Each structure stands twice: as C-alpha cells, then as structure tokens.
CSV table of C-alpha atoms in Angstrom, one decimal:
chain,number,residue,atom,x,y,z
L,1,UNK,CA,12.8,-22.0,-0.1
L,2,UNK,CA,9.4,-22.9,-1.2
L,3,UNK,CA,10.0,-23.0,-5.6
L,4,UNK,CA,6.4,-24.7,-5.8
L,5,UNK,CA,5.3,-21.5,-4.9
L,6,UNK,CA,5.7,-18.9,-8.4
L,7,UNK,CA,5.6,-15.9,-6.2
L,8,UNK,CA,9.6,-17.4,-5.6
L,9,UNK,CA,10.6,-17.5,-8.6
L,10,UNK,CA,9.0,-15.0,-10.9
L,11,UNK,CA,10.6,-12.3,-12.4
L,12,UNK,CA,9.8,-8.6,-12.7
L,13,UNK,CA,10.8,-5.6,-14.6
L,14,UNK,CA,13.5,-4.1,-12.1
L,15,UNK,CA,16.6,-1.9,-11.2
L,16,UNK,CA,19.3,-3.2,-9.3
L,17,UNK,CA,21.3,-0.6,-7.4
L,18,UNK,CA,24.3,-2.1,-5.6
L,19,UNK,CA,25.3,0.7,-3.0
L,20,UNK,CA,21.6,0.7,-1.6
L,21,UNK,CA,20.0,3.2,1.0
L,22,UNK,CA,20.7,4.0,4.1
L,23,UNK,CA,17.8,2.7,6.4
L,24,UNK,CA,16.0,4.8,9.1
L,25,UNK,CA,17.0,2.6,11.9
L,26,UNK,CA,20.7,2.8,10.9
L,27,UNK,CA,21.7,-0.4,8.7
L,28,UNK,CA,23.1,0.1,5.3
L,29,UNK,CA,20.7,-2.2,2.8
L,30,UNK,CA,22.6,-3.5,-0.1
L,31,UNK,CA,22.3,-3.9,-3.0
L,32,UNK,CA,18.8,-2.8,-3.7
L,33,UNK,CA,16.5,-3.7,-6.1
L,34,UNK,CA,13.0,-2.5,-6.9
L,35,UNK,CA,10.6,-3.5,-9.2
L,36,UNK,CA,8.2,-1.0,-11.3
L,37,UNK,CA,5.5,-0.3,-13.7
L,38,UNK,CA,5.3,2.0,-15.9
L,39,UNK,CA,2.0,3.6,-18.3
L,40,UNK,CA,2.1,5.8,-21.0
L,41,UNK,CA,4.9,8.1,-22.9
L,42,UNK,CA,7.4,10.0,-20.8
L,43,UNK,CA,7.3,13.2,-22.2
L,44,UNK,CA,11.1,14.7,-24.0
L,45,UNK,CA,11.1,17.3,-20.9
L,46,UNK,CA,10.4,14.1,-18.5
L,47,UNK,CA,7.6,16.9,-16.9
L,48,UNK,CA,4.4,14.4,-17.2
L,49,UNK,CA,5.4,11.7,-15.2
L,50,UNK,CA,2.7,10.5,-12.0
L,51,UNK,CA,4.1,8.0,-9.2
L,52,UNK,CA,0.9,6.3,-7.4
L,53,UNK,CA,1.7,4.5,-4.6
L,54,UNK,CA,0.2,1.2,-3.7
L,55,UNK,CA,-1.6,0.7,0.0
L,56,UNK,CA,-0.3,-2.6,2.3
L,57,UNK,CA,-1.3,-5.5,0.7
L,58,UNK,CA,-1.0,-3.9,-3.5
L,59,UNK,CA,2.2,-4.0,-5.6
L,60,UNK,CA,3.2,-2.4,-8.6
L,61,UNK,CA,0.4,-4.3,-11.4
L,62,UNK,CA,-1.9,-1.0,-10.9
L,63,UNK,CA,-3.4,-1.2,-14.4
L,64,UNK,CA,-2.8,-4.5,-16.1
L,65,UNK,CA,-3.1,-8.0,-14.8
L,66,UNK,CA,-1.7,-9.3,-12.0
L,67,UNK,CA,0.9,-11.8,-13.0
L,68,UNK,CA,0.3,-14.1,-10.1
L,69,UNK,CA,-3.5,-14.2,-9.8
L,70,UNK,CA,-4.2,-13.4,-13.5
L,71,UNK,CA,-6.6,-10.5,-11.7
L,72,UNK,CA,-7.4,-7.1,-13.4
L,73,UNK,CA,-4.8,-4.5,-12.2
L,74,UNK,CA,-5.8,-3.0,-8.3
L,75,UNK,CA,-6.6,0.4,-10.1
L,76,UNK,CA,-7.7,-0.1,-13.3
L,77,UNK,CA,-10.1,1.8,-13.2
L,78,UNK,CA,-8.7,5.1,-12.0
L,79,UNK,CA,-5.4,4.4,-14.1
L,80,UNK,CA,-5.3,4.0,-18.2
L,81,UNK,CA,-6.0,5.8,-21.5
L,82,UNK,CA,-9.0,8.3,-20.9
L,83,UNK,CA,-9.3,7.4,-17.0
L,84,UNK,CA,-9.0,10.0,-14.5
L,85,UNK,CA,-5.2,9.4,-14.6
L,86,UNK,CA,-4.8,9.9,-18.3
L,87,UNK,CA,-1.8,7.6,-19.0
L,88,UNK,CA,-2.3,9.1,-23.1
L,89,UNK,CA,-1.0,12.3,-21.2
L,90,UNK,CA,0.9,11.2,-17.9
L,91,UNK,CA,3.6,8.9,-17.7
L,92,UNK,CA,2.5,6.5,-14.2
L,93,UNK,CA,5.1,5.0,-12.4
L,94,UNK,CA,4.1,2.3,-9.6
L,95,UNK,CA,6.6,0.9,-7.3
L,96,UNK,CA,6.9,-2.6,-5.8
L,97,UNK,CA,7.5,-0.8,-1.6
L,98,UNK,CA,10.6,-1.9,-0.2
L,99,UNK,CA,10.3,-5.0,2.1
L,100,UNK,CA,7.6,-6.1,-0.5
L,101,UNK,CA,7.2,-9.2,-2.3
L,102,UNK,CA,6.9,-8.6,-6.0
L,103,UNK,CA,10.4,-7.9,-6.7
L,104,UNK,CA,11.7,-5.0,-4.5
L,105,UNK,CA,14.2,-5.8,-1.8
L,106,UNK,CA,12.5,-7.7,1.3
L,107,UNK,CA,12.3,-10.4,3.6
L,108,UNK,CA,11.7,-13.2,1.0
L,109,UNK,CA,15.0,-11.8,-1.4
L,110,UNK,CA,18.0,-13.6,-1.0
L,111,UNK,CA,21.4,-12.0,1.1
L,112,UNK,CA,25.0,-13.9,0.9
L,113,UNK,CA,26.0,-14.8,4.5
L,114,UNK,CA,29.5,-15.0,5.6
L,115,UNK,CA,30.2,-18.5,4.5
L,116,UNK,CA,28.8,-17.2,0.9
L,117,UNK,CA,25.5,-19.5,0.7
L,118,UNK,CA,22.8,-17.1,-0.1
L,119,UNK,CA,19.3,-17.6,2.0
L,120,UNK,CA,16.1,-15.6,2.4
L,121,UNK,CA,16.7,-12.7,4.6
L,122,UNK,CA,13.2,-13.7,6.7
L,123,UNK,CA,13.2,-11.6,10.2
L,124,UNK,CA,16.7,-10.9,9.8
L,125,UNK,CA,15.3,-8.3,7.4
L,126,UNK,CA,16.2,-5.2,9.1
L,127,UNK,CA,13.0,-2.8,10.4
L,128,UNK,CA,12.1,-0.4,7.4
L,129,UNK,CA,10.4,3.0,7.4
L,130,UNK,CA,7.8,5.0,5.3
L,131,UNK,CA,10.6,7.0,4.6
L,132,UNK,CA,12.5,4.4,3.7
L,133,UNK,CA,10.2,3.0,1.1
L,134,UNK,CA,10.4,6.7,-0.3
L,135,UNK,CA,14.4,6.7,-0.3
L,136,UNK,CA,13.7,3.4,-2.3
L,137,UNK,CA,11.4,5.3,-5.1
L,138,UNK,CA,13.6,8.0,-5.2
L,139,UNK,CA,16.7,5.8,-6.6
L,140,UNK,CA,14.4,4.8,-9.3
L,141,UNK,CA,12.9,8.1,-10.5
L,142,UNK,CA,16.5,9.6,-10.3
L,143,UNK,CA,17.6,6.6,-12.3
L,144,UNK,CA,14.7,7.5,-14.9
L,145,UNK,CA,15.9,11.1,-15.1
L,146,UNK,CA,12.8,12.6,-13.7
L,147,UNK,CA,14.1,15.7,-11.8
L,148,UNK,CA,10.5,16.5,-10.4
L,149,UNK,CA,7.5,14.5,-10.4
L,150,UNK,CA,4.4,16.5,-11.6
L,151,UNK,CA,2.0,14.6,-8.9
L,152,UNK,CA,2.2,11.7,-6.6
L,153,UNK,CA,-0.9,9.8,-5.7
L,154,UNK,CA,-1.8,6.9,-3.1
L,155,UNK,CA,-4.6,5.8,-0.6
L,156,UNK,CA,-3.8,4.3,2.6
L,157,UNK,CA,-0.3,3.5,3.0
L,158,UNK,CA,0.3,5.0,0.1
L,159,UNK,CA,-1.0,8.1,1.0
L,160,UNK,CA,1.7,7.8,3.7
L,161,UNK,CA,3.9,7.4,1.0
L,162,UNK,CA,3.2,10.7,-0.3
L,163,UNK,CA,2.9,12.8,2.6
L,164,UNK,CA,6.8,11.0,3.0
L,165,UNK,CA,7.9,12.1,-0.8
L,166,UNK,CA,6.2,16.1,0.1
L,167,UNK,CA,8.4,16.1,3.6
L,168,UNK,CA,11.4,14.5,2.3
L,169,UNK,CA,12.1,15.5,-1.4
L,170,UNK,CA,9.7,18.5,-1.1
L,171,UNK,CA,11.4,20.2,-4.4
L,172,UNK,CA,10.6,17.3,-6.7
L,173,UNK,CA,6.9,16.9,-6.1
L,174,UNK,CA,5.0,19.8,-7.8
L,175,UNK,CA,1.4,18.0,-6.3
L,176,UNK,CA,0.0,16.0,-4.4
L,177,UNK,CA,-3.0,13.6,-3.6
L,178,UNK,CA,-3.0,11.8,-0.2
L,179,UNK,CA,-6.0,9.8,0.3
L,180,UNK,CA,-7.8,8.0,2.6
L,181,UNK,CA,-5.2,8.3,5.5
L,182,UNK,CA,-3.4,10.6,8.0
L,183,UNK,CA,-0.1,11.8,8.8
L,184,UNK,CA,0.3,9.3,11.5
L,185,UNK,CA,-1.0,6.0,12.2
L,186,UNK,CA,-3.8,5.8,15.4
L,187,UNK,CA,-3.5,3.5,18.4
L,188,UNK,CA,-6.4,1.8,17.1
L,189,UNK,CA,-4.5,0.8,13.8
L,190,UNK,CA,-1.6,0.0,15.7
L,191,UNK,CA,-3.8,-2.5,17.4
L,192,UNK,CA,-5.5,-4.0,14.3
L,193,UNK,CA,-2.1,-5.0,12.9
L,194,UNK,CA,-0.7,-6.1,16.2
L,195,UNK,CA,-3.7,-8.5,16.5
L,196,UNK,CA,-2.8,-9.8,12.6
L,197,UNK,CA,0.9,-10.2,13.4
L,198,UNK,CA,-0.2,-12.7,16.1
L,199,UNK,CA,-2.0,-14.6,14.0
L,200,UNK,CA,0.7,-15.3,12.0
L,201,UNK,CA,3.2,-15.7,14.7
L,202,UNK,CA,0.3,-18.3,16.3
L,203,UNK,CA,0.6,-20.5,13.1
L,204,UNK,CA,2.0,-24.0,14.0
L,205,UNK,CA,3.8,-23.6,10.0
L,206,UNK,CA,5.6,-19.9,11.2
L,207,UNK,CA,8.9,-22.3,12.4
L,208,UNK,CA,10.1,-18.6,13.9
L,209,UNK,CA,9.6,-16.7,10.2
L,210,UNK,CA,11.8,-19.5,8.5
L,211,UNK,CA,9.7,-21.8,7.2
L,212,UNK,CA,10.8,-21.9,4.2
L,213,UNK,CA,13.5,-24.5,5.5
L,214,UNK,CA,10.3,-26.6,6.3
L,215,UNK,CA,9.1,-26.0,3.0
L,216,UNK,CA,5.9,-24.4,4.3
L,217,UNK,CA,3.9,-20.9,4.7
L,218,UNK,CA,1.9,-19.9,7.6
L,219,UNK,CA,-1.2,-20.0,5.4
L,220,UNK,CA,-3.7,-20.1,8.0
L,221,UNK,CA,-2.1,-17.2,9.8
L,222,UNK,CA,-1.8,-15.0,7.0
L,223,UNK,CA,-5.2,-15.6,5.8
L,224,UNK,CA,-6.7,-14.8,9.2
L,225,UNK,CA,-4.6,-11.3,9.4
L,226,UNK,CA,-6.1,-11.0,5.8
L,227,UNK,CA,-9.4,-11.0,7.3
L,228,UNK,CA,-9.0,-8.9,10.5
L,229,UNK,CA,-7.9,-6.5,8.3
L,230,UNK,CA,-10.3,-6.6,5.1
L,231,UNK,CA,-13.2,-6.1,7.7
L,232,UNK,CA,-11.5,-2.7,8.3
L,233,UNK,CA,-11.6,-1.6,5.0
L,234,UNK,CA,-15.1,-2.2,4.9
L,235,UNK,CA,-18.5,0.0,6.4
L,236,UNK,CA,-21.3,-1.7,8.5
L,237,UNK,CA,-22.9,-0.4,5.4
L,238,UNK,CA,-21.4,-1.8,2.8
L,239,UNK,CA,-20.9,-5.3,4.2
L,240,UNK,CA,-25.4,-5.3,5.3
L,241,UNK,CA,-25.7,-4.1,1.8
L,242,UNK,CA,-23.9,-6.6,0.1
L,243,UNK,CA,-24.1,-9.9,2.4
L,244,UNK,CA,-26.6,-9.1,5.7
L,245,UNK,CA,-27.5,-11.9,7.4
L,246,UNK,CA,-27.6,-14.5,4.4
L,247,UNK,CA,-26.3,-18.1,5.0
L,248,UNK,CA,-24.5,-20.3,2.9
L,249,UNK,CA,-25.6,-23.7,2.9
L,250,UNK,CA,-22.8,-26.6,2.7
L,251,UNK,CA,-24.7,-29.4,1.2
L,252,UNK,CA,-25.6,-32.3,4.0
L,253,UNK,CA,-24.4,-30.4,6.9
L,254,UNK,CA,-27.4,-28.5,8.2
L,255,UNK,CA,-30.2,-26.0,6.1
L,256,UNK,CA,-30.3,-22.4,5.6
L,257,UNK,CA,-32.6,-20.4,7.9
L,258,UNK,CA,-31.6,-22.9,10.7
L,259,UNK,CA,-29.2,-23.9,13.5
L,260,UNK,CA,-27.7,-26.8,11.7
L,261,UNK,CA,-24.5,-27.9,12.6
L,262,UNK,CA,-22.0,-25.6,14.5
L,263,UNK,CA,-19.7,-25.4,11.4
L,264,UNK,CA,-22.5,-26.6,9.0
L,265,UNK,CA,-22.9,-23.9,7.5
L,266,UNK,CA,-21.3,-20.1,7.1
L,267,UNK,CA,-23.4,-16.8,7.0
L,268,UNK,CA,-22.1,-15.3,3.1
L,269,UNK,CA,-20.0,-12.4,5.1
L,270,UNK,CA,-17.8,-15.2,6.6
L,271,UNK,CA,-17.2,-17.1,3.2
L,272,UNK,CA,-16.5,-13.7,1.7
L,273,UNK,CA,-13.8,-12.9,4.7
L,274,UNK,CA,-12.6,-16.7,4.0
L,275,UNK,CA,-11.9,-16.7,0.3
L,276,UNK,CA,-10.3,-13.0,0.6
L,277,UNK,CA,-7.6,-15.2,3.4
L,278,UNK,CA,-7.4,-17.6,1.1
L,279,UNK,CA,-6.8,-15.6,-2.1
L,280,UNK,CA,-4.4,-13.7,-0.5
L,281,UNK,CA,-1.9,-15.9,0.7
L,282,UNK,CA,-1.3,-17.5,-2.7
L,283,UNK,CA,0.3,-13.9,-3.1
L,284,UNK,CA,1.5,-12.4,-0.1
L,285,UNK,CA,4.7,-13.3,2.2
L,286,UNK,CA,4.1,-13.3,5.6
L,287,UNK,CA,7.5,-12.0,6.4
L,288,UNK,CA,7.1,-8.9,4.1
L,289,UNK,CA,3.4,-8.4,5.7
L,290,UNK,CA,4.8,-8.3,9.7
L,291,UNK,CA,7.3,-5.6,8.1
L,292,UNK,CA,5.2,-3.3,6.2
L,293,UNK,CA,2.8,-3.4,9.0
L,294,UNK,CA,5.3,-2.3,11.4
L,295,UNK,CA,6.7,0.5,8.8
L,296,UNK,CA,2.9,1.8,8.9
L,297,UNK,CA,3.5,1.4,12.5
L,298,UNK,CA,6.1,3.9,12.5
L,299,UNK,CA,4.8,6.7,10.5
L,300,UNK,CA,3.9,9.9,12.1
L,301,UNK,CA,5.5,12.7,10.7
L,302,UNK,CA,4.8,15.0,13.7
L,303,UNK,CA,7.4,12.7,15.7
L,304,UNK,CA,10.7,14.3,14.7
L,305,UNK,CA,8.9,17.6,15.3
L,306,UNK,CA,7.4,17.6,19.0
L,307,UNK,CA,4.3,16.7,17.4
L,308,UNK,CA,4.0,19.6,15.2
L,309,UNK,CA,2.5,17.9,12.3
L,310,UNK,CA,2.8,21.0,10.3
L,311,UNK,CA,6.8,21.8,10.7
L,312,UNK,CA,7.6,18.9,7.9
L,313,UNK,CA,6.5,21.1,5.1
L,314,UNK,CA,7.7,24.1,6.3
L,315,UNK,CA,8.1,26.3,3.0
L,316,UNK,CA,6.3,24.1,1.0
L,317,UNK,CA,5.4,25.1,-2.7
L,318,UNK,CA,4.0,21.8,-3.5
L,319,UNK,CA,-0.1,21.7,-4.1
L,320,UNK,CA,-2.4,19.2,-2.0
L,321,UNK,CA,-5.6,17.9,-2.4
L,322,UNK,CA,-6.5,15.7,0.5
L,323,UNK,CA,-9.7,13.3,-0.2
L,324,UNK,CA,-11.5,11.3,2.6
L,325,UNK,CA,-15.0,9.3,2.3
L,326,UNK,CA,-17.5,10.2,5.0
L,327,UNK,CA,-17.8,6.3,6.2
L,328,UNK,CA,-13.7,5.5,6.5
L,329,UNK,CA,-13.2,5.2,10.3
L,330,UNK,CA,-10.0,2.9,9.5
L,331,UNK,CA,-8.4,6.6,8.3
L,332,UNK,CA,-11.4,8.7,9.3
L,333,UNK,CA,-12.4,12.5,7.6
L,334,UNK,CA,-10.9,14.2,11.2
L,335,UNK,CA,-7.4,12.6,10.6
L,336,UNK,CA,-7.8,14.2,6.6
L,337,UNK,CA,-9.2,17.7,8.7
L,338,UNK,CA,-5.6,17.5,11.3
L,339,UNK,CA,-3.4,17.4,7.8
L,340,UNK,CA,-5.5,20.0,6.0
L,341,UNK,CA,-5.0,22.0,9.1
L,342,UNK,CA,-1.5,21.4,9.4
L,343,UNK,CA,-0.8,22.6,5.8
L,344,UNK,CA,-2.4,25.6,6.4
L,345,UNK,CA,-0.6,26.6,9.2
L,346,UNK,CA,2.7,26.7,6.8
L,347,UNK,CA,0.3,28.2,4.1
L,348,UNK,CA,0.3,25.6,1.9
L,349,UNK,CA,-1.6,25.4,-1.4
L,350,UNK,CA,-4.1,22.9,-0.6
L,351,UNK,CA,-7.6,22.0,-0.9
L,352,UNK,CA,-9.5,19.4,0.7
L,353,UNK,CA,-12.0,17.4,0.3
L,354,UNK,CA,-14.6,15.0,2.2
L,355,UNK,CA,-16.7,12.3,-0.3
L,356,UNK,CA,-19.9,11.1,0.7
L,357,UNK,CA,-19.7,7.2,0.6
L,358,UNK,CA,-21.3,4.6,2.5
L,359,UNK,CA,-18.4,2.1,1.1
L,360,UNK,CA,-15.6,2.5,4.0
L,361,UNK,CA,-12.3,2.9,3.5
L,362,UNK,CA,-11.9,0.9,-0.1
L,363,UNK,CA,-14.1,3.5,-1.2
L,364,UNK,CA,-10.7,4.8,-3.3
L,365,UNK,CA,-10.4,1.3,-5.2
L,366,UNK,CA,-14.7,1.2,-6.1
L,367,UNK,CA,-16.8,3.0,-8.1
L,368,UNK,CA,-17.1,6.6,-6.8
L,369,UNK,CA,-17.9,9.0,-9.7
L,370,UNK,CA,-17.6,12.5,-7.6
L,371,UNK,CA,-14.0,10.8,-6.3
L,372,UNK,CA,-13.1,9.9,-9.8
L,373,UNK,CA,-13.9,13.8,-11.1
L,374,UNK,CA,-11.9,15.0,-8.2
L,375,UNK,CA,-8.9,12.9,-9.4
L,376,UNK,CA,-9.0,13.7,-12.9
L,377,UNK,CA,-9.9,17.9,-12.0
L,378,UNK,CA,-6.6,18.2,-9.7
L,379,UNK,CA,-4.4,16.3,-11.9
L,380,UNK,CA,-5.5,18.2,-15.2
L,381,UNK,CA,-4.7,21.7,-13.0
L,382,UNK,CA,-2.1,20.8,-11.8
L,383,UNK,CA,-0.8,20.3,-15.2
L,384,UNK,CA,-2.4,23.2,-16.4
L,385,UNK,CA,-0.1,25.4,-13.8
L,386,UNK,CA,3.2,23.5,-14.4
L,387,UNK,CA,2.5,24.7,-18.0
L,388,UNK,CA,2.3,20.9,-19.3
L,389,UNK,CA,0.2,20.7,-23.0
C-alpha cells in the first residue's frame, strides 16, 4: 500500500466494533469500525442530538477543517454555534459511511487472510447497501447511548441515508430532513455513475482495483469520474454565470479569443472541472468511490414493496420536511413531489418544500438564505414538540 499517500495512514476519532453487521447481500462484515464527528454538548437526557449525513464524495469533517486538504469543513456554514443547526443547542453527529475512506470500514482498510498477512480489502470488499451504511450509524449512536435521534439531516446520498434511518429504525428518529434527492435512484443516475466507474476501470494504473501492489492510484480515472460527476451537481445557469465562454490562456501556446493550438489553451469551465479531478483524488479512493456509487445504485426503497414507495413508513410518527431547488435535475423537485406523495398516503406528518435556485443540485452546500431559514425553522419545531429547552 501506497504510505506516501497520508490518506493511508491517518488516524481518526473512531469505534471499533468486533462482531460487525450483517450486510444486505448476505456476508457478515467484521470487525467494524467507523469514524465520527461530533459538535456541541450532548444534553443529560441525550434528547438534542442531530446526525447529518454526508452525500458521495463528503466524510465526517462537516464543520471544521478537513484534515487532508486543510479545507473549511463541507457544511460549515449550515453547521456550528448560531447556524441553522445550532450546535450551542444540538449535539451533531457526522459519520464517515461505511465503504468510505476516512476511517470507517471499506475497501482501502486492512482484512487478515487465511495465511494471517493483512492486505487492503480492494474489490474483494463485499457489495454494501444504503441500508447498510445505516446499520453502520446505528452501532455508533447505540454505542453513544442515544435511544432516539431528535432529527437526521442529509442532501443527496445522504438524504438516502435518511429516508434509510425513517424505514429502518423508524422509532428512533423523531424528524426528518431529506434533501435534494429521492427515494430511489433514476436510470439516468445509474448511467452517470456507470460512465465514472469506467473511467476508472479504463485507467492504465487500475492493475484490476489492486494497485496498491504497484504502488499507484488510478488518478487520471478518478479525476475524470470527479468531473462527469461535478457537472451534475451543477445548472447551465450556474456554470454561464460563473465561467461562460471565457478562455484561459497557457502562456506561449496560442491567445485568448483565438483558435490557438488544439490543447493551447482551455475555456475557464474546463480548468474548473480539471482542478476539482485533481483536488479530489488526493482524497478519495477509487475502490471506496466504485462501491458507494453502486450502494446509491441500489437504493429504492419501493423495491421490497412492489414499488409501493409509501409501504416503508407505514405507521410512521416521525415528522418530514422534504426540500428540493427548482434547478436540480440530478434529484429533480418531481422525485421530492413522488416522496411527499408517498408520505401522505400513510398520513405522515410532513411538509414539503420547493426552493427557487438557479444553482443546481449543490444548491444545499451554497448560499441559499430562504433554504437556510427552512433548516433552522424545522429543526427549532421539531425541538419545540419533543419538548426540548
């Protein structure tokens, strides 16, 4: 393995549990670890506590730096004394998914084989689940004593997350926040990540997922299913607004405004999509990307249920708020209106609501102030009716 690289070797605040989970597709996973976060002051009735779930390509370094890229935590803004999740009232937990790469159990941890040498488990990582990465959470917020969480939160993937903690541990989740995704994942997603997962398998440095024994990483693979997929969090908006039709100039090698040379120089959208690849794979294992992708893969809670989508929280007393933005069409508003509807067939407690952003998908990690009042309104009444001070 690769101990140049510190995303190897560093260490994380973690639990170990040594009889593991039981894993959706059958194989017992153990031991178990999984690394965590936590922000602000567990109350003495352990009744304020707020898991927020990190989307495909976050971790658990939500609100302080990341100790890898030395970056600003991936919600910082939405998460921290006096922000819309108020860690000088709630106690956030954020969770390191399983099949991860910052600390939790996945393809880049170490397994003892027969012979009792110890090696990455690579693609020999058995397939996960959503589910499973809930299972996961679960050990840990048992292991802190939390009987009931008073809200989980999560865009994306984690909003899968907590659909997953509503339809599995239904009694320990008094509300909810799923945002910016659906409660299954669309053909059209399937196909975005199948098109990244061939990138990497296309790099000459994959060696078959173990290239680790060569010493290497498929950078240029990674990078490139980096991209594909960061142009999906994006709007046609957003990305005219902020680049258009700009060039970059490389000095000697053709002029702005101009034909130039074919690689001479690069409009400013492509050396954005560029540095986010190569950013991105200083930090990221390719392994634990090809099986998180195929866990969002497999979500779609209507499956065990003939497709009822709504069956799942049958009996619910848990209290949603669902939040799209008007220009996400990676996890468009009629995929939020199909899980709004399928609540209210079981006549859930939930409200829903559509935010009017030209900013795509990543609307949830920028600046939206009528998202950020949303946040802040459900969690304070929802603590308001669990009879939290």
């Amino acid at each position: 393995m690769d101990q140049t690289n510190p995303a190897t070797t560093l260490s994380h605040q973690h639990v170990s549990f040594p009889d593991g989970l039981q894993l959706d597709c059958g194989f017992h996973l153990a031991p178990v670890d999984v690394a965590y976060r936590t922000y602000g002051t567990l109350s003495p009735a352990r009744d304020n506590a707020i898991l927020v779930c990190h989307a495909l390509t976050g971790d658990q370094y939500v609100a302080d730096p990341h100790p890898l890229t030395g970056k600003p935590g991936w919600w910082g803004r939405m998460v921290g004394p006096g922000l819309p999740i108020d860690t000088d009232r709630f106690f956030v937990i954020c969770i390191n998914v399983l099949g991860g790469c910052m600390g939790t159990t996945g393809p880049r941890s170490l397994r003892v084989n027969e012979d009792g040498t110890e090696e990455p488990w690579g693609t020999d990582f058995p397939a996960i689940t959503i589910r499973d990465m809930v299972r996961a959470q679960h050990l840990l917020v048992a292991h802190m004593g939390i009987d009931r969480l008073l809200a989980v939160v999560g865009g994306s993937m984690g909003g899968m997350q907590v659909l997953e903690w509503c339809a599995t541990y239904p009694e320990q989740v008094f509300a909810a926040m799923p945002i910016a995704t659906s409660p299954f994942h669309s053909a059209q997603n399937i196909a975005f990540n199948e098109v990244s997962r061939q990138a990497i398998f296309a790099d000459p440095q994959w060696h078959g997922g173990r290239y680790w024994e060569c010493n290497e990483i498929p950078a240029r693979g990674l990078a490139v299913a980096r991209m594909m997929a960061h142009i999906t969090y994006l709007s046609e908006a957003a990305l005219t607004r902020k680049f258009g039709r700009r060039v970059r100039t490389t000095p000697g090698r053709g002029a702005a405004g101009g034909p130039g040379a074919l690689f001479g120089e690069m409009f400013e959208v492509e050396s954005y999509l560029r540095h986010q690849g190569s950013t991105f794979v200083r930090r990221f294992d390719a392994n634990s990307y090809l099986t998180i992708t195929r866990a969002m893969d497999y979500f779609d809670l209507g499956a065990e249920h003939d497709g009822d989508m709504s069956r799942p929280f049958q009996g619910t007393r848990t209290r949603f708020c669902i939040i799209s933005f008007s220009s996400d069409w990676l996890f468009p508003t009629s995929q939020a209106r199909l899980l709004a509807r399928a609540l209210n067939q079981v006549a859930a407690n939930v409200s829903f609501v559509e935010i009017d952003s030209d900013k795509g998908h990543d609307a949830f990690l920028l600046d939206e102030p009528d998202f950020d009042r949303t946040i802040r309104g459900f969690l304070c009444g929802a603590a308001e009716h669990a009879g939290i001070g």
